[in-house]
Amino acid sequence: MQPRSGLPHPNLTVFLFIVWLLLMNTLSVGVVLLGLLFAWWLPSMTRAFWPEVPHVNSAWKLFRFVLLVLGDIVHANMVAFRLILGPTRKLHPAWIEMPIDLDDPFAVTILASTISLTPGTVTVEVGRGHHSLLIHALNAEDPEALVAHLKARYETRIKEIFE
């Protein structure tokens, strides 16, 4: 359960306030006060819908994971571009069920989202009990190798960060 404080999500409050100021492009008293009100009100009203975020064991590992995912997104875009518009166009689409060893629902969400962010793979469903993911891959010549790759590249790192 979320703590009952005046700022249930302080980072979100700060982020919303900064975005508000950037969108308004002025620092008048009214804009600042209204921005503070919205930045406090929105997280307060949506508190019940936010999952409890697990403790991050290593901020450095989280930072490296974000950089890894960003690099993978760029690389996967180039691979997908070549597969779709290239001269060979030999795609091997596949539905893959990937067993997962994560216990925390938030960590499972991070894994599913990470897989969907990289072009060429989409997480379609989280299995009952959060023990598997149904993934559609644009090109999976060897589905078992893809599962091993995803587990080693993403799941292991997420487990180190959150569990």
Tab-separated table of C-alpha atoms in Angstrom:
chain	number	residue	atom	x	y	z
A	1	MET	CA	0.000	0.000	0.000
A	2	GLN	CA	1.162	3.516	-0.709
A	3	PRO	CA	2.039	5.687	2.258
A	4	ARG	CA	-0.550	8.291	3.252
A	5	SER	CA	1.622	11.343	2.875
A	6	GLY	CA	0.979	14.703	1.287
A	7	LEU	CA	3.103	13.665	-1.723
A	8	PRO	CA	2.430	10.026	-2.580
A	9	HIS	CA	4.767	10.159	-5.609
A	10	PRO	CA	7.271	12.986	-5.097
A	11	ASN	CA	9.259	12.257	-8.260
A	12	LEU	CA	6.101	12.289	-10.364
A	13	THR	CA	5.018	15.542	-8.720
A	14	VAL	CA	8.311	17.218	-9.587
A	15	PHE	CA	8.207	15.824	-13.132
A	16	LEU	CA	4.641	17.034	-13.708
A	17	PHE	CA	5.479	20.477	-12.344
A	18	ILE	CA	8.500	20.807	-14.657
A	19	VAL	CA	6.505	19.632	-17.680
A	20	TRP	CA	3.746	22.104	-16.783
A	21	LEU	CA	6.221	24.978	-16.627
A	22	LEU	CA	7.772	23.947	-19.946
A	23	LEU	CA	4.363	23.761	-21.611
A	24	MET	CA	3.229	27.118	-20.219
A	25	ASN	CA	6.537	28.808	-21.119
A	26	THR	CA	6.144	31.460	-18.427
A	27	LEU	CA	6.881	31.875	-14.726
A	28	SER	CA	3.948	34.020	-13.659
A	29	VAL	CA	2.598	33.506	-10.157
A	30	GLY	CA	-0.695	32.064	-11.411
A	31	VAL	CA	0.981	29.557	-13.726
A	32	VAL	CA	3.378	28.413	-11.002
A	33	LEU	CA	0.590	28.033	-8.410
A	34	LEU	CA	-1.685	26.197	-10.831
A	35	GLY	CA	1.231	23.948	-11.845
A	36	LEU	CA	1.948	23.129	-8.198
A	37	LEU	CA	-1.725	22.369	-7.641
A	38	PHE	CA	-1.945	20.026	-10.650
A	39	ALA	CA	1.391	18.383	-9.849
A	40	TRP	CA	0.127	17.589	-6.341
A	41	TRP	CA	-3.488	16.784	-7.248
A	42	LEU	CA	-2.934	14.317	-10.108
A	43	PRO	CA	-0.695	11.845	-8.187
A	44	SER	CA	-2.935	12.194	-5.117
A	45	MET	CA	-6.087	11.327	-7.052
A	46	THR	CA	-4.475	8.401	-8.903
A	47	ARG	CA	-2.646	6.969	-5.854
A	48	ALA	CA	-4.809	3.838	-5.730
A	49	PHE	CA	-3.937	2.889	-9.305
A	50	TRP	CA	-0.147	2.983	-8.879
A	51	PRO	CA	1.610	-0.277	-8.081
A	52	GLU	CA	4.022	-0.402	-5.213
A	53	VAL	CA	7.460	0.014	-6.760
A	54	PRO	CA	9.981	-2.450	-5.387
A	55	HIS	CA	13.233	-1.263	-3.906
A	56	VAL	CA	16.002	-0.673	-6.458
A	57	ASN	CA	19.050	-2.637	-5.283
A	58	SER	CA	21.511	-0.760	-7.453
A	59	ALA	CA	20.925	2.590	-9.125
A	60	TRP	CA	24.059	2.010	-11.195
A	61	LYS	CA	22.663	-1.294	-12.561
A	62	LEU	CA	19.367	0.437	-13.326
A	63	PHE	CA	21.191	3.195	-15.218
A	64	ARG	CA	23.207	0.617	-17.198
A	65	PHE	CA	19.989	-1.311	-17.946
A	66	VAL	CA	18.322	1.828	-19.336
A	67	LEU	CA	21.356	2.482	-21.558
A	68	LEU	CA	21.323	-1.154	-22.708
A	69	VAL	CA	17.627	-0.950	-23.630
A	70	LEU	CA	18.107	2.340	-25.487
A	71	GLY	CA	20.975	0.811	-27.474
A	72	ASP	CA	18.897	-2.283	-28.192
A	73	ILE	CA	16.017	-0.133	-29.444
A	74	VAL	CA	18.305	1.604	-31.931
A	75	HIS	CA	19.839	-1.709	-33.046
A	76	ALA	CA	16.443	-3.458	-33.330
A	77	ASN	CA	15.116	-0.586	-35.455
A	78	MET	CA	17.950	-1.089	-37.937
A	79	VAL	CA	17.429	-4.873	-37.966
A	80	ALA	CA	13.660	-4.509	-38.459
A	81	PHE	CA	14.210	-1.955	-41.214
A	82	ARG	CA	16.569	-4.356	-43.004
A	83	LEU	CA	14.191	-7.307	-42.548
A	84	ILE	CA	11.119	-5.469	-43.794
A	85	LEU	CA	12.594	-3.373	-46.586
A	86	GLY	CA	15.683	-5.406	-47.422
A	87	PRO	CA	16.165	-7.456	-50.569
A	88	THR	CA	15.615	-10.903	-48.969
A	89	ARG	CA	12.500	-10.343	-46.824
A	90	LYS	CA	12.721	-13.797	-45.280
A	91	LEU	CA	10.717	-13.340	-42.128
A	92	HIS	CA	10.010	-16.107	-39.645
A	93	PRO	CA	7.223	-14.733	-37.431
A	94	ALA	CA	6.481	-16.784	-34.333
A	95	TRP	CA	4.407	-16.888	-31.187
A	96	ILE	CA	6.622	-17.729	-28.251
A	97	GLU	CA	5.763	-18.519	-24.657
A	98	MET	CA	8.600	-17.385	-22.429
A	99	PRO	CA	8.718	-18.733	-18.878
A	100	ILE	CA	9.840	-16.103	-16.376
A	101	ASP	CA	11.372	-16.327	-12.927
A	102	LEU	CA	10.397	-12.883	-11.634
A	103	ASP	CA	8.183	-12.717	-8.559
A	104	ASP	CA	7.319	-9.030	-8.357
A	105	PRO	CA	4.475	-7.839	-10.642
A	106	PHE	CA	6.256	-4.510	-11.208
A	107	ALA	CA	9.420	-6.318	-12.372
A	108	VAL	CA	7.279	-8.476	-14.698
A	109	THR	CA	5.748	-5.292	-16.121
A	110	ILE	CA	9.207	-3.811	-16.702
A	111	LEU	CA	10.276	-6.997	-18.540
A	112	ALA	CA	7.115	-7.112	-20.679
A	113	SER	CA	7.446	-3.422	-21.522
A	114	THR	CA	11.127	-3.748	-22.371
A	115	ILE	CA	10.404	-6.583	-24.783
A	116	SER	CA	7.649	-4.530	-26.431
A	117	LEU	CA	9.865	-1.450	-26.725
A	118	THR	CA	12.382	-3.218	-28.936
A	119	PRO	CA	11.053	-3.353	-32.509
A	120	GLY	CA	10.412	-6.843	-33.791
A	121	THR	CA	9.021	-8.221	-30.518
A	122	VAL	CA	5.765	-7.514	-28.707
A	123	THR	CA	4.591	-8.883	-25.384
A	124	VAL	CA	0.987	-9.828	-26.004
A	125	GLU	CA	-0.009	-11.363	-22.692
A	126	VAL	CA	1.275	-11.955	-19.191
A	127	GLY	CA	0.362	-15.486	-18.177
A	128	ARG	CA	-1.650	-16.351	-15.091
A	129	GLY	CA	0.386	-16.064	-11.961
A	130	HIS	CA	2.971	-13.925	-13.768
A	131	HIS	CA	5.066	-16.971	-14.654
A	132	SER	CA	5.134	-16.604	-18.442
A	133	LEU	CA	4.896	-14.076	-21.247
A	134	LEU	CA	3.324	-14.618	-24.643
A	135	ILE	CA	5.510	-12.852	-27.182
A	136	HIS	CA	5.094	-12.297	-30.898
A	137	ALA	CA	8.405	-12.070	-32.721
A	138	LEU	CA	8.707	-10.669	-36.221
A	139	ASN	CA	11.669	-12.891	-37.009
A	140	ALA	CA	12.418	-15.905	-34.824
A	141	GLU	CA	14.237	-18.600	-36.750
A	142	ASP	CA	15.089	-20.276	-33.428
A	143	PRO	CA	12.442	-19.483	-30.775
A	144	GLU	CA	14.403	-21.217	-27.994
A	145	ALA	CA	17.459	-19.081	-28.746
A	146	LEU	CA	15.306	-15.936	-28.655
A	147	VAL	CA	13.898	-16.926	-25.251
A	148	ALA	CA	17.413	-17.601	-23.936
A	149	HIS	CA	18.567	-14.243	-25.313
A	150	LEU	CA	15.672	-12.318	-23.713
A	151	LYS	CA	16.133	-14.068	-20.379
A	152	ALA	CA	19.879	-13.444	-20.298
A	153	ARG	CA	19.756	-9.899	-21.635
A	154	TYR	CA	16.744	-8.498	-19.786
A	155	GLU	CA	15.238	-10.796	-17.161
A	156	THR	CA	18.514	-11.484	-15.358
A	157	ARG	CA	19.335	-7.779	-15.168
A	158	ILE	CA	15.833	-6.844	-13.966
A	159	LYS	CA	16.107	-9.503	-11.296
A	160	GLU	CA	19.428	-8.026	-10.143
A	161	ILE	CA	17.937	-4.525	-10.024
A	162	PHE	CA	14.666	-5.216	-8.209
A	163	GLU	CA	14.870	-8.537	-6.377
